[in-house]
């Protein structure tokens, strides 16, 4: 089953008087959505009790949960201490996912603004192998780690690099942020064929199962020469990419991905718009 949901909580959720993410699963279900990416992007701060409450609600309201790990993870840091901390943040996010019953965590692998690109990729692969081993030792290996394709040229996370990292273990599924691919490539996603090229590259390298169950982020995005500048909403049509050609490509490849909308402010409302576009294209 394909799933749609927001990254974090919409402004309207708070405007309507809701205060806690524990209330999100019911709120999303009432809207007609069925996925939710909980944000630990500024650190894993949620208590075990709250995490378990969110998980109970998600189960009750059929919401597929994922968690975004902290942004400051850098598996390719030249400092050993920072790499060790990065591993710890990923394991903390996995532990939080366990409490919540979240199936996936999304991880930014790092940056190569200070180091050689090849060295950075090899280091991230080494660190990821250690993370997978520690996850297994701690009974956390039933949660899927989804390394994310990143939007800035100086970030370790081109589509090709994320594919290389995912090749080390069948349990790794890429998070494909189509806005990031568009930004990094200076506006390359404009047609069904453009999206198909991305999907086919993933299938060729990682197999159909992982393509079918892909983790996706989607939003319109503003970019500069350095890549990603700012996420916008679906109404900000001066920025690409469009979702419609991607929806067509998802049908062609018979996929059942999780699609998380990262629009600014109204991510849940826009997730619902994506779902409607998808249904219209299919109908
Ligand atoms: Zn991300």
Coordinates of C-alpha atoms and ligand atoms in Angstrom, one line a residue:
X1 CA 0.0 0.0 0.0
X2 CA 1.3 3.5 -0.9
X3 CA 1.4 5.9 2.1
X4 CA 1.2 9.6 2.4
X5 CA 2.0 11.9 5.4
X6 CA 3.8 14.9 6.7
X7 CA 7.3 15.5 8.0
X8 CA 6.6 17.0 11.5
X9 CA 3.5 18.9 12.5
X10 CA 1.6 21.4 10.4
X11 CA 1.1 25.0 11.6
X12 CA -2.7 24.4 11.4
X13 CA -2.3 21.6 14.0
X14 CA -1.2 24.1 16.6
X15 CA -3.6 26.8 15.4
X16 CA -6.5 24.4 16.0
X17 CA -5.3 24.2 19.6
X18 CA -3.5 20.8 19.6
X19 CA -0.3 20.7 21.6
X20 CA 1.3 17.3 21.5
X21 CA 2.5 14.9 18.8
X22 CA 0.5 12.2 20.6
X23 CA -2.6 13.9 19.0
X24 CA -1.1 13.7 15.5
X25 CA -2.1 10.1 14.5
X26 CA -5.8 10.8 15.1
X27 CA -5.6 14.2 13.4
X28 CA -3.9 12.7 10.4
X29 CA -6.3 9.8 10.2
X30 CA -9.2 12.3 10.2
X31 CA -7.6 14.1 7.3
X32 CA -7.3 10.9 5.2
X33 CA -3.5 10.4 5.7
X34 CA -1.7 7.3 6.8
X35 CA 2.0 8.1 7.4
X36 CA 3.8 10.4 9.8
X37 CA 7.5 11.3 10.0
X38 CA 8.3 12.3 13.6
X39 CA 11.1 14.8 13.8
X40 CA 14.1 14.2 16.0
X41 CA 16.1 16.5 13.7
X42 CA 17.2 18.7 16.6
X43 CA 18.0 15.8 18.8
X44 CA 16.3 12.7 20.3
X45 CA 14.5 14.5 23.2
X46 CA 11.2 12.6 23.4
X47 CA 10.7 10.5 26.6
X48 CA 10.0 6.8 26.4
X49 CA 6.5 7.3 27.8
X50 CA 5.5 9.9 25.1
X51 CA 7.1 7.8 22.4
X52 CA 5.1 4.8 23.4
X53 CA 1.9 6.9 23.5
X54 CA 2.5 8.2 20.0
X55 CA 3.1 4.6 18.9
X56 CA -0.2 3.4 20.5
X57 CA -2.1 6.1 18.8
X58 CA -0.4 5.4 15.4
X59 CA -1.4 1.7 15.8
X60 CA -5.0 2.7 16.6
X61 CA -5.3 5.1 13.7
X62 CA -3.3 3.1 11.1
X63 CA -0.5 5.6 10.7
X64 CA 2.9 4.3 9.4
X65 CA 5.6 5.9 11.5
X66 CA 9.1 6.9 10.6
X67 CA 11.6 9.1 12.5
X68 CA 14.0 11.7 11.1
X69 CA 17.3 11.4 13.0
X70 CA 19.3 14.5 14.1
X71 CA 20.5 16.8 11.3
X72 CA 24.0 17.1 12.9
X73 CA 25.0 13.5 12.2
X74 CA 28.2 13.4 10.2
X75 CA 29.4 9.9 9.5
X76 CA 32.2 11.3 7.4
X77 CA 33.7 13.7 9.9
X78 CA 37.5 13.8 10.0
X79 CA 37.2 13.8 13.9
X80 CA 36.8 10.4 15.4
X81 CA 34.8 11.8 18.3
X82 CA 32.2 13.3 16.0
X83 CA 31.9 10.0 14.1
X84 CA 31.4 8.1 17.4
X85 CA 28.8 10.7 18.4
X86 CA 27.1 10.2 15.1
X87 CA 26.8 6.5 15.7
X88 CA 25.3 7.2 19.1
X89 CA 22.7 9.5 17.7
X90 CA 21.6 6.9 15.1
X91 CA 21.4 4.3 17.8
X92 CA 19.4 6.7 20.0
X93 CA 17.0 7.3 17.1
X94 CA 16.6 3.5 16.6
X95 CA 15.9 3.1 20.3
X96 CA 13.2 5.8 20.1
X97 CA 11.8 4.1 17.0
X98 CA 11.6 0.9 18.9
X99 CA 9.6 2.6 21.7
X100 CA 7.3 4.2 19.1
X101 CA 6.9 1.1 16.9
X102 CA 8.3 3.2 14.0
X103 CA 9.4 1.1 11.1
X104 CA 12.1 3.3 9.6
X105 CA 14.5 6.1 10.5
X106 CA 15.9 8.7 8.0
X107 CA 19.5 9.6 8.4
X108 CA 21.7 12.3 6.8
X109 CA 25.1 10.8 6.2
X110 CA 27.2 14.0 6.5
X111 CA 29.2 16.5 4.6
X112 CA 32.5 16.7 2.7
X113 CA 33.1 20.4 2.8
X114 CA 36.3 19.7 4.7
X115 CA 37.4 16.3 3.4
X116 CA 37.9 14.4 0.1
X117 CA 34.7 13.0 -1.4
X118 CA 36.0 9.5 -1.9
X119 CA 37.4 9.4 1.6
X120 CA 34.1 10.6 3.0
X121 CA 32.1 8.0 1.2
X122 CA 34.4 5.2 2.4
X123 CA 34.3 6.5 6.0
X124 CA 30.5 6.7 6.0
X125 CA 30.3 3.1 4.7
X126 CA 32.7 1.9 7.5
X127 CA 30.7 3.8 10.1
X128 CA 27.3 2.5 8.7
X129 CA 28.6 -1.1 8.9
X130 CA 29.5 -0.5 12.6
X131 CA 26.0 1.0 13.2
X132 CA 24.3 -2.0 11.6
X133 CA 26.4 -4.4 13.8
X134 CA 25.6 -2.4 17.0
X135 CA 21.9 -2.3 16.0
X136 CA 21.9 -6.1 15.7
X137 CA 23.6 -6.5 19.0
X138 CA 21.0 -4.3 20.7
X139 CA 18.0 -5.9 19.1
X140 CA 17.3 -2.8 16.9
X141 CA 17.9 -4.4 13.5
X142 CA 14.2 -4.8 12.7
X143 CA 14.1 -1.0 12.1
X144 CA 15.1 0.0 8.6
X145 CA 17.8 2.7 8.3
X146 CA 17.1 5.0 5.3
X147 CA 20.1 7.2 4.3
X148 CA 18.8 10.3 2.6
X149 CA 19.7 11.9 -0.7
X150 CA 20.7 15.4 0.2
X151 CA 20.3 18.7 -1.6
X152 CA 23.5 20.6 -1.2
X153 CA 26.6 20.0 -3.4
X154 CA 28.9 19.9 -0.3
X155 CA 26.8 17.2 1.4
X156 CA 27.7 13.5 1.3
X157 CA 24.5 12.3 -0.2
X158 CA 24.2 12.3 -4.0
X159 CA 21.9 9.6 -5.4
X160 CA 25.0 7.6 -6.4
X161 CA 26.6 7.9 -3.0
X162 CA 23.4 6.9 -1.2
X163 CA 23.1 3.9 -3.5
X164 CA 26.7 2.9 -2.7
X165 CA 26.0 3.1 1.0
X166 CA 22.8 1.1 0.6
X167 CA 24.7 -1.6 -1.3
X168 CA 26.5 -2.7 1.9
X169 CA 23.3 -4.3 3.4
X170 CA 20.0 -5.4 2.1
X171 CA 18.2 -3.8 5.1
X172 CA 19.2 -0.3 4.0
X173 CA 16.5 1.5 1.9
X174 CA 17.3 5.0 0.4
X175 CA 15.3 8.0 1.4
X176 CA 14.9 9.7 -2.0
X177 CA 14.2 13.4 -1.6
X178 CA 13.1 14.4 -5.1
X179 CA 13.4 18.1 -4.2
X180 CA 17.0 17.5 -3.2
X181 CA 17.8 15.6 -6.5
X182 CA 16.2 18.5 -8.4
X183 CA 18.2 21.1 -6.5
X184 CA 21.5 19.2 -6.6
X185 CA 21.1 18.7 -10.4
X186 CA 20.1 22.4 -10.9
X187 CA 16.5 21.5 -12.0
X188 CA 16.8 18.1 -13.6
X189 CA 13.4 16.6 -12.7
X190 CA 10.8 17.8 -15.3
X191 CA 9.2 14.9 -17.0
X192 CA 8.1 11.3 -16.4
X193 CA 11.3 10.1 -18.1
X194 CA 13.4 12.2 -15.7
X195 CA 11.8 10.5 -12.7
X196 CA 12.0 7.1 -14.4
X197 CA 15.8 7.5 -14.8
X198 CA 16.1 8.0 -11.0
X199 CA 13.8 5.0 -10.2
X200 CA 15.6 2.7 -12.7
X201 CA 19.0 3.6 -11.4
X202 CA 17.8 2.5 -7.9
X203 CA 16.3 -0.7 -9.2
X204 CA 19.3 -1.6 -11.3
X205 CA 21.7 -1.2 -8.3
X206 CA 19.6 -2.2 -5.3
X207 CA 16.9 -4.5 -6.8
X208 CA 13.1 -4.1 -7.3
X209 CA 12.1 -4.9 -3.7
X210 CA 13.9 -1.9 -2.3
X211 CA 12.6 0.3 -5.1
X212 CA 9.1 -0.8 -4.5
X213 CA 9.2 0.0 -0.8
X214 CA 11.2 3.2 -1.2
X215 CA 11.1 6.0 1.4
X216 CA 10.4 9.3 -0.4
X217 CA 10.5 13.0 0.6
X218 CA 8.7 15.5 -1.6
X219 CA 8.4 19.3 -1.7
X220 CA 9.0 22.1 -4.2
X221 CA 12.4 23.6 -3.6
X222 CA 14.4 26.7 -4.4
X223 CA 18.1 26.2 -5.3
X224 CA 21.3 28.1 -6.1
X225 CA 24.5 26.9 -7.6
X226 CA 25.3 25.2 -4.3
X227 CA 22.1 23.3 -4.4
X228 CA 19.2 23.4 -2.0
X229 CA 18.2 26.8 -0.6
X230 CA 14.7 26.5 0.7
X231 CA 11.7 24.2 0.8
X232 CA 8.4 25.7 -0.5
X233 CA 4.7 24.6 -0.7
X234 CA 2.9 23.0 -3.6
X235 CA 1.2 26.3 -4.3
X236 CA 4.7 27.9 -5.0
X237 CA 4.6 26.7 -8.6
X238 CA 7.6 28.9 -9.6
X239 CA 9.7 26.2 -8.0
X240 CA 10.0 22.6 -9.1
X241 CA 9.6 19.7 -9.2
X242 CA 6.0 18.8 -10.0
X243 CA 4.5 15.8 -8.4
X244 CA 2.4 14.6 -11.3
X245 CA 5.2 13.1 -13.4
X246 CA 6.5 11.3 -10.4
X247 CA 3.0 9.9 -9.6
X248 CA 2.9 8.6 -13.2
X249 CA 6.3 7.0 -12.7
X250 CA 5.2 5.3 -9.5
X251 CA 2.3 3.7 -11.3
X252 CA 4.6 2.6 -14.2
X253 CA 6.9 0.9 -11.7
X254 CA 4.1 -0.5 -9.6
X255 CA 5.6 1.0 -6.5
X256 CA 4.3 1.1 -2.9
X257 CA 6.5 3.7 -1.3
X258 CA 6.1 5.9 1.8
X259 CA 5.8 9.5 0.6
X260 CA 6.6 12.2 3.2
X261 CA 5.7 15.8 2.3
X262 CA 8.2 18.4 3.5
X263 CA 6.4 21.6 2.5
X264 CA 7.0 24.5 4.7
X265 CA 4.3 25.0 7.3
X266 CA 1.5 23.1 5.7
X267 CA 3.1 19.7 5.2
X268 CA 0.0 17.7 6.2
X269 CA -2.3 19.7 3.9
X270 CA 0.2 19.3 1.0
X271 CA 0.6 15.5 1.7
X272 CA -3.1 15.2 1.2
X273 CA -2.8 17.2 -2.1
X274 CA -0.1 14.7 -3.2
X275 CA -2.4 11.8 -2.4
X276 CA -5.1 13.4 -4.5
X277 CA -2.8 14.0 -7.4
X278 CA -1.7 10.3 -7.2
X279 CA -5.3 9.1 -7.2
X280 CA -6.3 11.4 -10.1
X281 CA -3.3 10.2 -12.2
X282 CA -4.2 6.6 -11.4
X283 CA -7.9 7.0 -12.0
Ligands
LIG1 ZN1 16.2 15.0 5.8

